[in-house]
PDB file of C-alpha atoms in Angstrom:
ATOM      1  CA  MET B   1       0.000   0.000   0.000  1.00  0.00           C
ATOM      2  CA  PRO B   2       1.573   3.321  -1.029  1.00  0.00           C
ATOM      3  CA  THR B   3       2.093   6.150   1.441  1.00  0.00           C
ATOM      4  CA  ASP B   4       0.421   9.517   0.883  1.00  0.00           C
ATOM      5  CA  HIS B   5       3.762  10.853  -0.436  1.00  0.00           C
ATOM      6  CA  GLN B   6       4.152   7.984  -2.918  1.00  0.00           C
ATOM      7  CA  LEU B   7       0.545   8.154  -4.063  1.00  0.00           C
ATOM      8  CA  ALA B   8       0.745  11.957  -4.388  1.00  0.00           C
ATOM      9  CA  ALA B   9       3.949  11.747  -6.456  1.00  0.00           C
ATOM     10  CA  GLY B  10       2.272   9.320  -8.843  1.00  0.00           C
ATOM     11  CA  LEU B  11      -0.836  11.456  -9.173  1.00  0.00           C
ATOM     12  CA  LEU B  12       1.179  14.664  -9.641  1.00  0.00           C
ATOM     13  CA  GLY B  13       2.842  12.968 -12.599  1.00  0.00           C
ATOM     14  CA  ARG B  14      -0.546  12.525 -14.304  1.00  0.00           C
ATOM     15  CA  VAL B  15      -1.194  16.251 -14.714  1.00  0.00           C
ATOM     16  CA  ALA B  16       1.133  18.995 -15.920  1.00  0.00           C
ATOM     17  CA  HIS B  17      -0.201  22.117 -14.213  1.00  0.00           C
ATOM     18  CA  GLY B  18      -1.518  23.163 -10.836  1.00  0.00           C
ATOM     19  CA  ARG B  19      -1.948  26.202  -8.625  1.00  0.00           C
ATOM     20  CA  VAL B  20       0.347  27.551  -5.971  1.00  0.00           C
ATOM     21  CA  ALA B  21      -1.280  29.397  -3.060  1.00  0.00           C
ATOM     22  CA  ALA B  22       0.684  32.007  -1.132  1.00  0.00           C
ATOM     23  CA  SER B  23       0.249  35.494   0.217  1.00  0.00           C
ATOM     24  CA  MET B  24       1.517  38.823  -1.033  1.00  0.00           C
ATOM     25  CA  ARG B  25       1.328  41.833   1.274  1.00  0.00           C
ATOM     26  CA  ALA B  26      -0.921  39.796   3.607  1.00  0.00           C
ATOM     27  CA  LEU B  27      -3.385  39.013   0.798  1.00  0.00           C
ATOM     28  CA  PRO B  28      -3.851  35.459  -0.508  1.00  0.00           C
ATOM     29  CA  PHE B  29      -3.402  34.644  -4.187  1.00  0.00           C
ATOM     30  CA  LEU B  30      -3.334  31.671  -6.531  1.00  0.00           C
ATOM     31  CA  ALA B  31      -0.942  31.384  -9.459  1.00  0.00           C
ATOM     32  CA  THR B  32      -0.740  28.683 -12.096  1.00  0.00           C
ATOM     33  CA  ALA B  33       2.478  26.745 -12.567  1.00  0.00           C
ATOM     34  CA  ARG B  34       3.890  23.828 -14.550  1.00  0.00           C
ATOM     35  CA  HIS B  35       5.345  21.162 -12.260  1.00  0.00           C
ATOM     36  CA  ILE B  36       7.488  18.054 -12.169  1.00  0.00           C
ATOM     37  CA  VAL B  37       8.484  15.767  -9.302  1.00  0.00           C
ATOM     38  CA  ALA B  38      12.247  15.354  -8.925  1.00  0.00           C
ATOM     39  CA  ASP B  39      14.346  13.949  -6.086  1.00  0.00           C
ATOM     40  CA  GLY B  40      11.462  14.026  -3.618  1.00  0.00           C
ATOM     41  CA  ARG B  41      10.696  17.674  -4.324  1.00  0.00           C
ATOM     42  CA  LEU B  42       8.096  19.421  -6.370  1.00  0.00           C
ATOM     43  CA  LEU B  43       9.672  21.741  -8.957  1.00  0.00           C
ATOM     44  CA  LEU B  44       7.608  24.567 -10.435  1.00  0.00           C
ATOM     45  CA  ARG B  45       8.011  26.704 -13.547  1.00  0.00           C
ATOM     46  CA  MET B  46       6.139  30.002 -13.381  1.00  0.00           C
ATOM     47  CA  HIS B  47       5.956  33.228 -15.322  1.00  0.00           C
ATOM     48  CA  GLY B  48       8.257  35.739 -13.642  1.00  0.00           C
ATOM     49  CA  GLY B  49       6.530  38.754 -15.122  1.00  0.00           C
ATOM     50  CA  HIS B  50       3.824  38.829 -12.454  1.00  0.00           C
ATOM     51  CA  GLY B  51       6.276  38.712  -9.533  1.00  0.00           C
ATOM     52  CA  HIS B  52       4.433  35.917  -7.753  1.00  0.00           C
ATOM     53  CA  HIS B  53       7.630  33.919  -7.429  1.00  0.00           C
ATOM     54  CA  ARG B  54       9.086  36.616  -5.158  1.00  0.00           C
ATOM     55  CA  ALA B  55       6.238  36.114  -2.689  1.00  0.00           C
ATOM     56  CA  CYS B  56       6.628  32.322  -2.851  1.00  0.00           C
ATOM     57  CA  ALA B  57      10.411  32.016  -2.425  1.00  0.00           C
ATOM     58  CA  GLY B  58      11.292  31.732   1.249  1.00  0.00           C
ATOM     59  CA  SER B  59       7.678  31.209   2.317  1.00  0.00           C
ATOM     60  CA  VAL B  60       5.450  28.275   3.135  1.00  0.00           C
ATOM     61  CA  VAL B  61       3.141  27.668   0.188  1.00  0.00           C
ATOM     62  CA  ALA B  62       0.466  25.191  -0.807  1.00  0.00           C
ATOM     63  CA  TYR B  63       0.315  23.595  -4.242  1.00  0.00           C
ATOM     64  CA  GLY B  64      -2.734  21.789  -5.525  1.00  0.00           C
ATOM     65  CA  VAL B  65      -3.610  19.642  -8.519  1.00  0.00           C
ATOM     66  CA  ASP B  66      -6.615  17.537  -9.416  1.00  0.00           C
ATOM     67  CA  ASN B  67      -8.288  15.643 -12.202  1.00  0.00           C
ATOM     68  CA  LEU B  68     -11.807  16.849 -11.435  1.00  0.00           C
ATOM     69  CA  ASP B  69     -12.481  17.828 -15.037  1.00  0.00           C
ATOM     70  CA  SER B  70     -10.451  15.088 -16.709  1.00  0.00           C
ATOM     71  CA  ALA B  71     -10.953  11.902 -14.649  1.00  0.00           C
ATOM     72  CA  ARG B  72     -10.651   8.647 -16.525  1.00  0.00           C
ATOM     73  CA  GLY B  73     -13.379   6.163 -15.760  1.00  0.00           C
ATOM     74  CA  ASP B  74     -11.121   3.688 -13.971  1.00  0.00           C
ATOM     75  CA  GLU B  75      -9.375   6.138 -11.644  1.00  0.00           C
ATOM     76  CA  GLY B  76     -12.163   8.343 -10.316  1.00  0.00           C
ATOM     77  CA  GLU B  77     -11.752  11.930  -9.231  1.00  0.00           C
ATOM     78  CA  TRP B  78      -8.874  12.926  -6.961  1.00  0.00           C
ATOM     79  CA  SER B  79      -6.979  15.930  -5.656  1.00  0.00           C
ATOM     80  CA  VAL B  80      -3.509  16.361  -4.180  1.00  0.00           C
ATOM     81  CA  GLN B  81      -2.239  19.150  -1.954  1.00  0.00           C
ATOM     82  CA  VAL B  82       1.424  19.687  -1.059  1.00  0.00           C
ATOM     83  CA  VAL B  83       2.473  22.153   1.632  1.00  0.00           C
ATOM     84  CA  GLY B  84       6.082  23.105   2.266  1.00  0.00           C
ATOM     85  CA  VAL B  85       8.795  25.718   2.202  1.00  0.00           C
ATOM     86  CA  CYS B  86       9.367  27.126  -1.275  1.00  0.00           C
ATOM     87  CA  GLU B  87      12.733  28.275  -2.592  1.00  0.00           C
ATOM     88  CA  SER B  88      14.234  29.458  -5.850  1.00  0.00           C
ATOM     89  CA  VAL B  89      16.025  26.676  -7.717  1.00  0.00           C
ATOM     90  CA  GLU B  90      18.153  26.237 -10.812  1.00  0.00           C
ATOM     91  CA  PRO B  91      16.885  23.120 -12.629  1.00  0.00           C
ATOM     92  CA  THR B  92      19.247  20.665 -14.266  1.00  0.00           C
ATOM     93  CA  ILE B  93      19.268  20.163 -18.024  1.00  0.00           C
ATOM     94  CA  ASP B  94      17.299  16.930 -17.568  1.00  0.00           C
ATOM     95  CA  GLN B  95      14.710  18.703 -15.410  1.00  0.00           C
ATOM     96  CA  LEU B  96      14.363  21.490 -17.975  1.00  0.00           C
ATOM     97  CA  ALA B  97      13.683  18.861 -20.640  1.00  0.00           C
ATOM     98  CA  ARG B  98      11.033  17.253 -18.419  1.00  0.00           C
ATOM     99  CA  PHE B  99       9.216  20.578 -18.119  1.00  0.00           C
ATOM    100  CA  GLY B 100       8.788  20.593 -21.886  1.00  0.00           C
ATOM    101  CA  PRO B 101       8.339  23.656 -24.060  1.00  0.00           C
ATOM    102  CA  ALA B 102       7.396  26.893 -22.347  1.00  0.00           C
ATOM    103  CA  PRO B 103       4.640  29.163 -23.584  1.00  0.00           C
ATOM    104  CA  HIS B 104       5.778  32.086 -25.719  1.00  0.00           C
ATOM    105  CA  ARG B 105       3.518  34.669 -24.114  1.00  0.00           C
ATOM    106  CA  VAL B 106       1.514  35.131 -20.922  1.00  0.00           C
ATOM    107  CA  ASP B 107      -1.106  37.862 -20.723  1.00  0.00           C
ATOM    108  CA  GLY B 108       0.356  39.507 -23.814  1.00  0.00           C
ATOM    109  CA  THR B 109       3.959  39.648 -22.568  1.00  0.00           C
ATOM    110  CA  ALA B 110       6.941  37.417 -23.269  1.00  0.00           C
ATOM    111  CA  PHE B 111       7.115  34.414 -20.935  1.00  0.00           C
ATOM    112  CA  GLU B 112       9.916  34.749 -18.360  1.00  0.00           C
ATOM    113  CA  PRO B 113      10.530  31.358 -16.750  1.00  0.00           C
ATOM    114  CA  VAL B 114      11.364  31.218 -13.052  1.00  0.00           C
ATOM    115  CA  TYR B 115      11.843  27.986 -11.146  1.00  0.00           C
ATOM    116  CA  LEU B 116      10.862  27.158  -7.599  1.00  0.00           C
ATOM    117  CA  GLY B 117      11.180  24.046  -5.470  1.00  0.00           C
ATOM    118  CA  ILE B 118       8.890  22.867  -2.691  1.00  0.00           C
ATOM    119  CA  ALA B 119      10.135  20.398  -0.099  1.00  0.00           C
ATOM    120  CA  PRO B 120       6.904  18.658   0.967  1.00  0.00           C
ATOM    121  CA  GLN B 121       6.164  18.833   4.673  1.00  0.00           C
ATOM    122  CA  PHE B 122       2.478  17.895   4.448  1.00  0.00           C
ATOM    123  CA  VAL B 123       0.836  15.955   1.642  1.00  0.00           C
ATOM    124  CA  THR B 124      -2.846  15.124   1.369  1.00  0.00           C
ATOM    125  CA  VAL B 125      -4.653  13.043  -1.206  1.00  0.00           C
ATOM    126  CA  HIS B 126      -8.447  13.064  -1.507  1.00  0.00           C
ATOM    127  CA  SER B 127     -10.728  10.935  -3.642  1.00  0.00           C
ATOM    128  CA  THR B 128     -14.365  11.760  -4.230  1.00  0.00           C
ATOM    129  CA  ASP B 129     -15.623   8.314  -5.126  1.00  0.00           C
ATOM    130  CA  GLY B 130     -13.344   5.703  -3.545  1.00  0.00           C
ATOM    131  CA  ALA B 131     -11.613   4.638  -6.776  1.00  0.00           C
ATOM    132  CA  LEU B 132      -8.148   5.256  -5.307  1.00  0.00           C
ATOM    133  CA  ALA B 133      -9.000   3.098  -2.297  1.00  0.00           C
ATOM    134  CA  GLN B 134     -10.175   0.305  -4.582  1.00  0.00           C
ATOM    135  CA  ARG B 135      -7.147   0.573  -6.846  1.00  0.00           C
ATOM    136  CA  TYR B 136      -4.406   1.016  -4.235  1.00  0.00           C
ATOM    137  CA  GLY B 137      -5.971  -0.232  -1.008  1.00  0.00           C
ATOM    138  CA  HIS B 138      -5.423   3.291   0.271  1.00  0.00           C
ATOM    139  CA  CYS B 139      -7.789   5.151   2.575  1.00  0.00           C
ATOM    140  CA  VAL B 140      -8.419   8.584   1.122  1.00  0.00           C
TER     141      VAL B 140
END
């Protein structure tokens, strides 16, 4: 039976994008990011033009993904949340390749990639219909 961390890592690999939640000047915000799992950490690629990465780096953030609008019949609906300290990172060449091509523009401006890493401290996995429990013998 997989642990929450193992199950979360597998589910994170099934989707390419999620949302990071942090605060900027005491106000909460959500920002989209491309992610990969590498060496037990969650690596994010974000657009630097909005400045969200500056609020994330050095802070505790939450990152969430789900398949609520794209669930395959045999896996059911699920969501994953990762909470941990976020820091700026310099990805390896292999990690850059795993991210795949970046968009050319975001909100009408040239895409400026910035990379962040989250060391998971808390991981939660939720399933809305029990399919993960049936498949993995995992209580979620």
